[in-house]
């Protein structure tokens, strides 16, 4: 081979760069230049197999040929940043010193660091310290290490405090850079290295930076091709790559040679690193070094711009270059958020990390500042104040009032956004070269440039340090992009590019896809799409109809001829078609219809600019608002100068107006083609400002502060974007006479801009105390004295709208107190340097404010979506019942649309059908639905008719509702039950065809129109008005109220039990016991067996839905929905991907709380599920049943990182072969906890791995002896884990008590000690008999006091010892449970924990009644017998269960009166019965179906009371609701609270009157279950509790 290129560093040619030097060349050079008897290659496990064997073979061959005594040893370490640690360094050193090396390595040994920056930094540090320093050689294999870390001798390891904090300068003897390594470098790693390449050019070499800009397309094409050892990957860019690498290498070598020990000059190489390293310290390892440095460069460049040492165009140029290489430029970048799992970088944490930067001068932070591309402000890092850094880093900014502003300023706004975007489109579609001056550098123009680049319609290059853009247009030749065109929130770009995309020729794809952020997806584009489709374009909406994203077919232009367009919403629709019309197949006549076009001046602007590019549009003389556009190709002018943005100019002019100073904008005057240039003349002058305007400049001098005049009426239709500026001035406008009212009209289009700007201004001005009213096309503002402006406490919300932010910054200049502006960065849309200008030009004091991210609510409670709920399904499925349930839960009105239709038509539905026919009925039904969706789209619950889906228009309306964030809920019910009901229902016309056939026809329509479904298996019952627990949980999950994950995370230990049965019905009776002590239940779908299925491994969706519904009915616990594939240790076929997707989507429709998603599934499946998850929390999982991964070598890190991108919870399951694997796992979890806040389940399978299950405190999967099999090898029960935690000292024994007297016969100790034991807890429960509450103080103060039960006579006396008493205990007037709050001190009982008193008696009563299937229809009556303390709990229990009225009877009228007076008669519906006569129908309209007896059983019942009770029981058994004699569907139930003797007199009465009776002993178990849960956080088994206190079966009779 030819001699490779050598680069000198520190006066030695020790850097060697070329292709193909690994192997023979390096061996020969090593033996000649760095000879040793022992060489040691140290690399990572990823590189070892691919590169080391070849080198070893070559080395051995050459050594043998030369007859030299030399050996080559090899050692591998785990890949990744985690290996750059003290422990790995020690492992390497111990290995080198070991006698096994025979002989051990010595001072003459040479280390060869083969790898990226981690290997080079760490092995270099080993070389620097091993035996006081040995020689080493760098062989970098990544682009990042080739151009950066391998050169300069900086070696280090990381510590928990920060990166590279322990290390040494130790120069390598050789640096071999073999560019062939780049052939196998993954694309992301390649791009990662380019950040350092761009950095080096940015600080040192403007010429190289320009080359990088121009070569981005060709380089990225090669880089993004698949990594391969085949050299063809880089064949087209070999020379460019060598030049790029050599350029960076030479710069670094020159800097290091001049400043080896980083005295000053070498600091320049840290451009982007001061801030980037801080980000990396938080975001590693999910975000790579180069990616963090890229973001850091943008922030540090913005800091230089803020300080006035770097031009805005240079910042924009740097940002564009980084974007061109797909490097992130913001923490909010979609890729950064996705890869990091939405992790945030709080400013204080960033500052903390920056505080240990090596460049710092004590507490002073040093940052490298650019002065231009290729130059730095100083030849070293510059000291920058914390205040200035905080302004640039913070998401919000505080504007302080101007105290002493300069009397006159000159301010030049950036180029016009409107003109810039039009110029880019026209030049790109034009033919030839065009030099564009003063182009706006902003987020909007950036996405436009990037999109045009992707469509390959032109090439772009920069001159004059980014101030001049060179466009080489291809004359209208465009090609579809291989990826989506992401437009952010750039409305102009979205509208212009929608038509541009119709001109495209078919390329890699047949379609172009335009998309944007969430706000963009809500902005309208429908009228433009309608006009284009009518002219032959093929465009489809991907999500919401009427908005982006769009899928646009490549069609080489419009058909032409007449195009009609509604232009009353946006003039940009008009401009979009105008600019593309010359490339239609026929000349275009554009007719603007629907009324007066909005913003006519912008249309005129477009026509004027088209003329400058050679196409002349003529306006029709005979037809209003009609334009004729000839065919042709734009001819690019040699140069085009862009005016400053007139809309942006309103802000500095307004600052002058409001503060009384003078401001000149030098390049906007009376000759401007922009409508907003009128602002000074038409708005500021009438408000009292002095305005001087020439053809090319405008100067405004404000009146005395506080003397602006309101504008009684101003039509701002020619300058709608400027109305926000006028509005903030009007807020402080005081009239010399008349009203303080400014009325702005002509701005209706501002409702559909970046936000609803009219509403935004009204809402945000109200925070200052300024009253506004919205008009149909404007706003009225009541001005106030500026000194009376209030301080917006939470700051000003900007709605991601640049104009909102800049307008309120103007008001902040005069407000008495500082004004916080949220979303500071949104100004980058049109004026990225606005805050810099406000600070430097006007002297405003600004302060950076860190605010919590508004975009991430991983665990917080999300607000209920206020969109109305529409319920659909077959007639007879229970839509009305479910609708009334939803209405009750959500407190929103319920409307049955069939009933509304009948009411409005004054006809029954059968009569409507008879008179109008089915078509007429469907038409009326559709009209009713349309009104509800369009006029009542928020705050209602609607039930639709069963056949609503028969009409396509209705289906479209329902789908549109779901696409806009609404809920369409499908109610399903067994079709057999539906048929049975419909045969009885005569209120609707009978089906003319088979009902099951109707169901089969409608089923796909129901699925298509709905986004959620609920299986209603409750029998049809007109009296059923109380929501089932299953539906309540479903709706609470659907609306985001349930928040199971937040509650589980708050617990010290949490578990879920994995059901391994083939049918949930198998565990119907044992589910309570199986799930005891667990926080969720996992449904293993892959283990289900559908016996009538042809493919027994793939259960049908209907069967899965049935299983989910059954489990929802059986338990209140959250459900984890899991499909475990064969390769992950389950039974679901790996290749059945589409089948799995359908089942996953079903689970999301059924709103399961958790969904386990295997990350080995294709990325498109992962994205689909993650995107549509709604309120379901995703558990991203990876299982390694073969044990091929190791926790110690970093091999799990890529799986962790990928899981982080899609999941709310991460689950990683390995295999333990020895106990060391559990230790390694614990270290991995400690690392993960420090790296990210996402909850992690990480365990090992197998017997050896059981320790890892004990040590996994969050959401550990467990089994139970009652299950047929364990879900995984080594799985144990929750009880066994708690026992293990006890042995490890994690769970400490506590003491629980029963307080009261007499209590010697109490069964509570049996109850609670049984529950402790069955749940694996070491606690004890004993009696403490006393009737004096003061005796309890010492017990309550014991450190191991865990809680207590309280009985008579202490239920009231204990209250003074407690810090708080629950609402229930106060209403009932008794405490039966004491709960200590660990970590808080009591203020009532010295030495004790904070003590809470509660009452669980009422819960025990309701639990027992529910277990007995007591009727629980809302509105049914209940009865309480007795007037003591237990009666209060009974009243509360029945009230909470919805019984009304509640009758009360007792022996003592006085006690009953006192009892009833303790409750609100209106709220509780209490009625006292004092005689048999009052039991008759006229006084007791509804007989009770449930009674609770609370009278003593040790003495006979008073005869009068007994007679009343007997008559009531007779009435109930006979049935007399509403005075009828209808017998009840089930016997009424008596809950007898007394349980001594076993068979009481009250139970005897009930038995004789055909009532069912339940002994009170069960209530003791029930209330104990709730006590236990309050103490331990564990929900125990009611059956086990009951068994513990019943010695014989007879006790239950």
Coordinates of C-alpha atoms in Angstrom, one line a residue, residues 474-748:
X474 CA -34.1 23.1 -10.9
X475 CA -37.0 24.7 -12.7
X476 CA -39.8 22.9 -11.0
X477 CA -38.3 19.4 -11.0
X478 CA -39.1 17.8 -7.6
X479 CA -38.9 14.2 -6.2
X480 CA -40.7 12.6 -3.3
X481 CA -38.8 12.4 -0.1
X482 CA -37.9 9.1 1.5
X483 CA -39.1 10.3 4.9
X484 CA -41.9 12.4 6.4
X485 CA -41.6 16.2 6.0
X486 CA -41.8 17.4 9.6
X487 CA -42.9 21.1 9.8
X488 CA -43.2 21.7 13.5
X489 CA -45.8 24.5 14.0
X490 CA -44.9 26.4 10.8
X491 CA -48.3 27.2 9.3
X492 CA -46.9 29.1 6.3
X493 CA -44.7 26.2 5.4
X494 CA -47.5 23.6 5.8
X495 CA -49.8 25.5 3.5
X496 CA -47.3 26.4 0.8
X497 CA -45.8 22.9 0.7
X498 CA -49.2 21.2 0.5
X499 CA -49.5 22.5 -3.1
X500 CA -45.8 22.2 -3.8
X501 CA -46.0 18.5 -3.0
X502 CA -48.5 18.0 -5.8
X503 CA -45.8 19.0 -8.3
X504 CA -43.5 16.2 -7.2
X505 CA -42.3 13.4 -9.4
X506 CA -42.4 9.9 -8.0
X507 CA -39.1 9.1 -6.2
X508 CA -38.4 6.6 -3.4
X509 CA -42.0 6.8 -2.4
X510 CA -45.2 7.4 -4.4
X511 CA -46.4 9.9 -1.8
X512 CA -45.1 12.8 0.2
X513 CA -46.1 13.0 3.9
X514 CA -46.4 16.4 5.6
X515 CA -46.7 16.4 9.4
X516 CA -46.1 18.7 12.3
X517 CA -46.4 19.0 16.1
X518 CA -49.7 18.7 18.0
X519 CA -50.7 22.3 17.6
X520 CA -50.1 22.0 13.8
X521 CA -52.3 18.9 13.7
X522 CA -55.1 21.1 15.0
X523 CA -54.7 23.9 12.6
X524 CA -57.1 24.0 9.5
X525 CA -56.0 23.1 6.0
X526 CA -59.2 21.7 4.7
X527 CA -60.3 24.4 2.3
X528 CA -56.9 24.2 0.5
X529 CA -57.0 20.4 0.3
X530 CA -60.6 20.5 -1.0
X531 CA -59.6 22.9 -3.8
X532 CA -56.6 20.8 -4.7
X533 CA -58.6 17.6 -4.7
X534 CA -61.2 19.1 -6.9
X535 CA -58.4 19.9 -9.4
X536 CA -57.1 16.4 -9.6
X537 CA -54.7 16.1 -6.6
X538 CA -54.8 12.9 -4.5
X539 CA -54.6 13.9 -0.9
X540 CA -55.6 11.9 2.2
X541 CA -55.7 12.8 5.9
X542 CA -53.7 10.4 8.0
X543 CA -55.2 11.4 11.3
X544 CA -57.8 14.2 11.8
X545 CA -59.8 15.3 8.9
X546 CA -59.1 18.9 7.9
X547 CA -55.6 19.0 9.4
X548 CA -52.1 17.7 9.0
X549 CA -50.6 15.1 8.6
X550 CA -51.3 14.7 4.9
X551 CA -50.4 12.0 2.4
X552 CA -50.0 13.6 -1.0
X553 CA -49.6 11.6 -4.2
X554 CA -46.8 12.6 -6.6
X555 CA -48.9 13.9 -9.6
X556 CA -46.5 16.3 -11.5
X557 CA -48.8 19.2 -11.0
X558 CA -52.4 20.2 -11.0
X559 CA -54.9 19.7 -13.9
X560 CA -55.3 23.4 -14.2
X561 CA -58.2 25.4 -15.7
X562 CA -60.7 26.7 -13.1
X563 CA -59.8 26.3 -9.4
X564 CA -62.3 27.5 -6.8
X565 CA -61.0 28.3 -3.3
X566 CA -62.6 29.5 -0.1
X567 CA -60.2 32.3 1.0
X568 CA -61.9 33.6 4.1
X569 CA -59.8 31.7 6.6
X570 CA -56.2 32.2 5.3
X571 CA -54.7 34.1 2.4
X572 CA -51.9 31.5 2.5
X573 CA -54.2 29.1 0.8
X574 CA -54.4 31.6 -2.1
X575 CA -50.7 32.2 -2.2
X576 CA -50.0 28.5 -2.2
X577 CA -52.0 27.8 -5.3
X578 CA -50.8 31.1 -7.0
X579 CA -47.1 30.2 -6.7
X580 CA -47.6 26.6 -8.0
X581 CA -50.1 27.3 -10.7
X582 CA -47.5 28.0 -13.5
X583 CA -46.6 24.4 -13.3
X584 CA -50.2 23.1 -13.9
X585 CA -51.0 21.1 -17.0
X586 CA -53.3 24.0 -18.2
X587 CA -53.3 27.7 -17.4
X588 CA -55.1 28.3 -14.1
X589 CA -58.0 30.6 -13.4
X590 CA -58.2 31.0 -9.6
X591 CA -61.6 32.0 -8.3
X592 CA -61.8 33.0 -4.7
X593 CA -65.3 32.2 -3.3
X594 CA -67.2 32.4 -0.1
X595 CA -66.9 36.1 0.6
X596 CA -64.2 38.8 0.8
X597 CA -60.8 37.2 0.9
X598 CA -58.8 37.6 4.1
X599 CA -55.6 39.6 4.2
X600 CA -55.7 40.8 0.6
X601 CA -52.3 42.6 1.0
X602 CA -50.6 39.2 1.4
X603 CA -52.2 38.0 -1.9
X604 CA -50.9 41.2 -3.6
X605 CA -47.5 40.5 -2.0
X606 CA -47.4 37.0 -3.6
X607 CA -48.4 38.3 -7.0
X608 CA -45.8 41.1 -6.9
X609 CA -43.0 38.6 -6.0
X610 CA -44.1 36.1 -8.7
X611 CA -43.6 39.0 -11.1
X612 CA -40.1 39.5 -9.9
X613 CA -39.5 35.9 -10.7
X614 CA -40.9 36.2 -14.2
X615 CA -44.5 35.1 -13.9
X616 CA -47.1 37.8 -14.3
X617 CA -50.6 37.2 -12.8
X618 CA -53.5 39.2 -14.1
X619 CA -56.6 40.0 -12.1
X620 CA -59.9 39.5 -13.9
X621 CA -61.7 42.7 -14.9
X622 CA -65.0 41.0 -15.2
X623 CA -65.1 38.5 -12.3
X624 CA -64.6 39.6 -8.7
X625 CA -61.7 38.0 -6.8
X626 CA -60.5 36.0 -9.9
X627 CA -56.9 35.7 -11.1
X628 CA -55.4 34.3 -14.3
X629 CA -52.0 32.6 -14.0
X630 CA -50.1 31.6 -17.2
X631 CA -48.1 28.5 -17.6
X632 CA -44.3 28.9 -17.3
X633 CA -41.1 28.4 -15.4
X634 CA -39.9 30.9 -12.9
X635 CA -36.7 32.7 -14.0
X636 CA -34.6 33.4 -10.9
X637 CA -33.3 36.9 -10.6
X638 CA -29.6 37.2 -9.9
X639 CA -30.3 38.5 -6.5
X640 CA -33.4 39.2 -4.3
X641 CA -33.3 41.4 -1.2
X642 CA -35.8 40.6 1.6
X643 CA -37.3 43.4 3.7
X644 CA -37.2 43.2 7.4
X645 CA -40.4 41.7 8.8
X646 CA -43.0 44.4 9.3
X647 CA -44.9 42.3 11.8
X648 CA -41.8 41.9 13.9
X649 CA -41.0 45.6 13.6
X650 CA -44.2 46.4 15.5
X651 CA -42.5 45.1 18.8
X652 CA -39.6 47.5 19.0
X653 CA -41.8 50.3 17.8
X654 CA -44.3 49.4 20.5
X655 CA -41.6 49.4 23.2
X656 CA -40.8 53.0 22.1
X657 CA -44.6 53.8 22.2
X658 CA -45.2 52.4 25.7
X659 CA -42.0 53.7 27.3
X660 CA -41.9 57.1 25.8
X661 CA -38.5 56.7 23.9
X662 CA -37.7 56.9 20.2
X663 CA -37.0 53.9 18.0
X664 CA -36.0 53.8 14.3
X665 CA -36.4 50.7 12.1
X666 CA -34.2 51.5 9.2
X667 CA -35.4 49.2 6.4
X668 CA -39.2 49.4 6.5
X669 CA -41.1 52.4 5.3
X670 CA -44.0 53.6 3.2
X671 CA -42.8 51.7 0.1
X672 CA -43.0 48.3 1.8
X673 CA -45.1 45.6 0.2
X674 CA -46.0 44.3 3.7
X675 CA -49.4 45.3 5.2
X676 CA -48.0 45.5 8.7
X677 CA -45.8 48.4 7.6
X678 CA -49.0 50.5 8.2
X679 CA -48.9 49.8 11.9
X680 CA -47.0 52.9 12.9
X681 CA -49.1 55.2 10.8
X682 CA -52.6 53.6 11.4
X683 CA -52.2 52.5 15.0
X684 CA -49.4 54.2 16.8
X685 CA -50.0 57.7 15.5
X686 CA -53.7 57.7 16.5
X687 CA -52.6 56.4 20.0
X688 CA -50.5 59.6 20.5
X689 CA -47.1 58.6 19.1
X690 CA -45.0 60.8 16.8
X691 CA -44.4 58.8 13.6
X692 CA -41.8 59.8 10.9
X693 CA -41.8 57.5 7.9
X694 CA -39.7 57.7 4.7
X695 CA -39.9 55.2 1.8
X696 CA -37.4 53.0 3.6
X697 CA -37.4 53.8 7.3
X698 CA -39.8 54.3 10.2
X699 CA -39.2 56.2 13.5
X700 CA -41.7 56.2 16.4
X701 CA -41.4 58.4 19.5
X702 CA -43.8 57.5 22.3
X703 CA -45.7 60.0 24.4
X704 CA -45.2 60.5 28.0
X705 CA -45.4 57.2 29.9
X706 CA -49.0 56.3 30.7
X707 CA -50.6 58.7 28.2
X708 CA -51.3 56.4 25.2
X709 CA -54.8 57.0 23.8
X710 CA -57.3 54.2 23.2
X711 CA -58.6 53.5 19.7
X712 CA -62.4 53.5 19.7
X713 CA -62.5 51.6 16.4
X714 CA -59.6 50.2 14.4
X715 CA -59.9 47.8 11.5
X716 CA -56.7 45.7 11.4
X717 CA -57.7 43.4 8.5
X718 CA -54.7 44.7 6.4
X719 CA -52.3 43.8 9.2
X720 CA -54.0 41.1 11.3
X721 CA -50.7 39.7 12.8
X722 CA -50.1 43.1 14.4
X723 CA -53.3 43.2 16.4
X724 CA -51.5 41.5 19.4
X725 CA -49.1 44.3 19.6
X726 CA -51.9 46.8 19.5
X727 CA -53.8 44.9 22.2
X728 CA -51.0 45.2 24.8
X729 CA -50.7 48.9 24.1
X730 CA -54.5 49.3 24.4
X731 CA -54.3 47.6 27.8
X732 CA -52.6 50.7 29.2
X733 CA -54.2 53.3 27.0
X734 CA -55.8 56.1 28.9
X735 CA -58.1 58.6 27.1
X736 CA -58.0 62.3 27.5
X737 CA -61.8 62.1 27.5
X738 CA -64.4 59.4 27.0
X739 CA -64.2 55.6 27.5
X740 CA -61.0 53.7 28.0
X741 CA -62.0 51.2 25.3
X742 CA -60.1 50.0 22.2
X743 CA -62.1 48.0 19.7
X744 CA -60.1 46.0 17.2
X745 CA -61.9 44.3 14.3
X746 CA -61.1 42.5 11.0
X747 CA -59.0 39.8 12.7
X748 CA -61.2 36.7 12.5

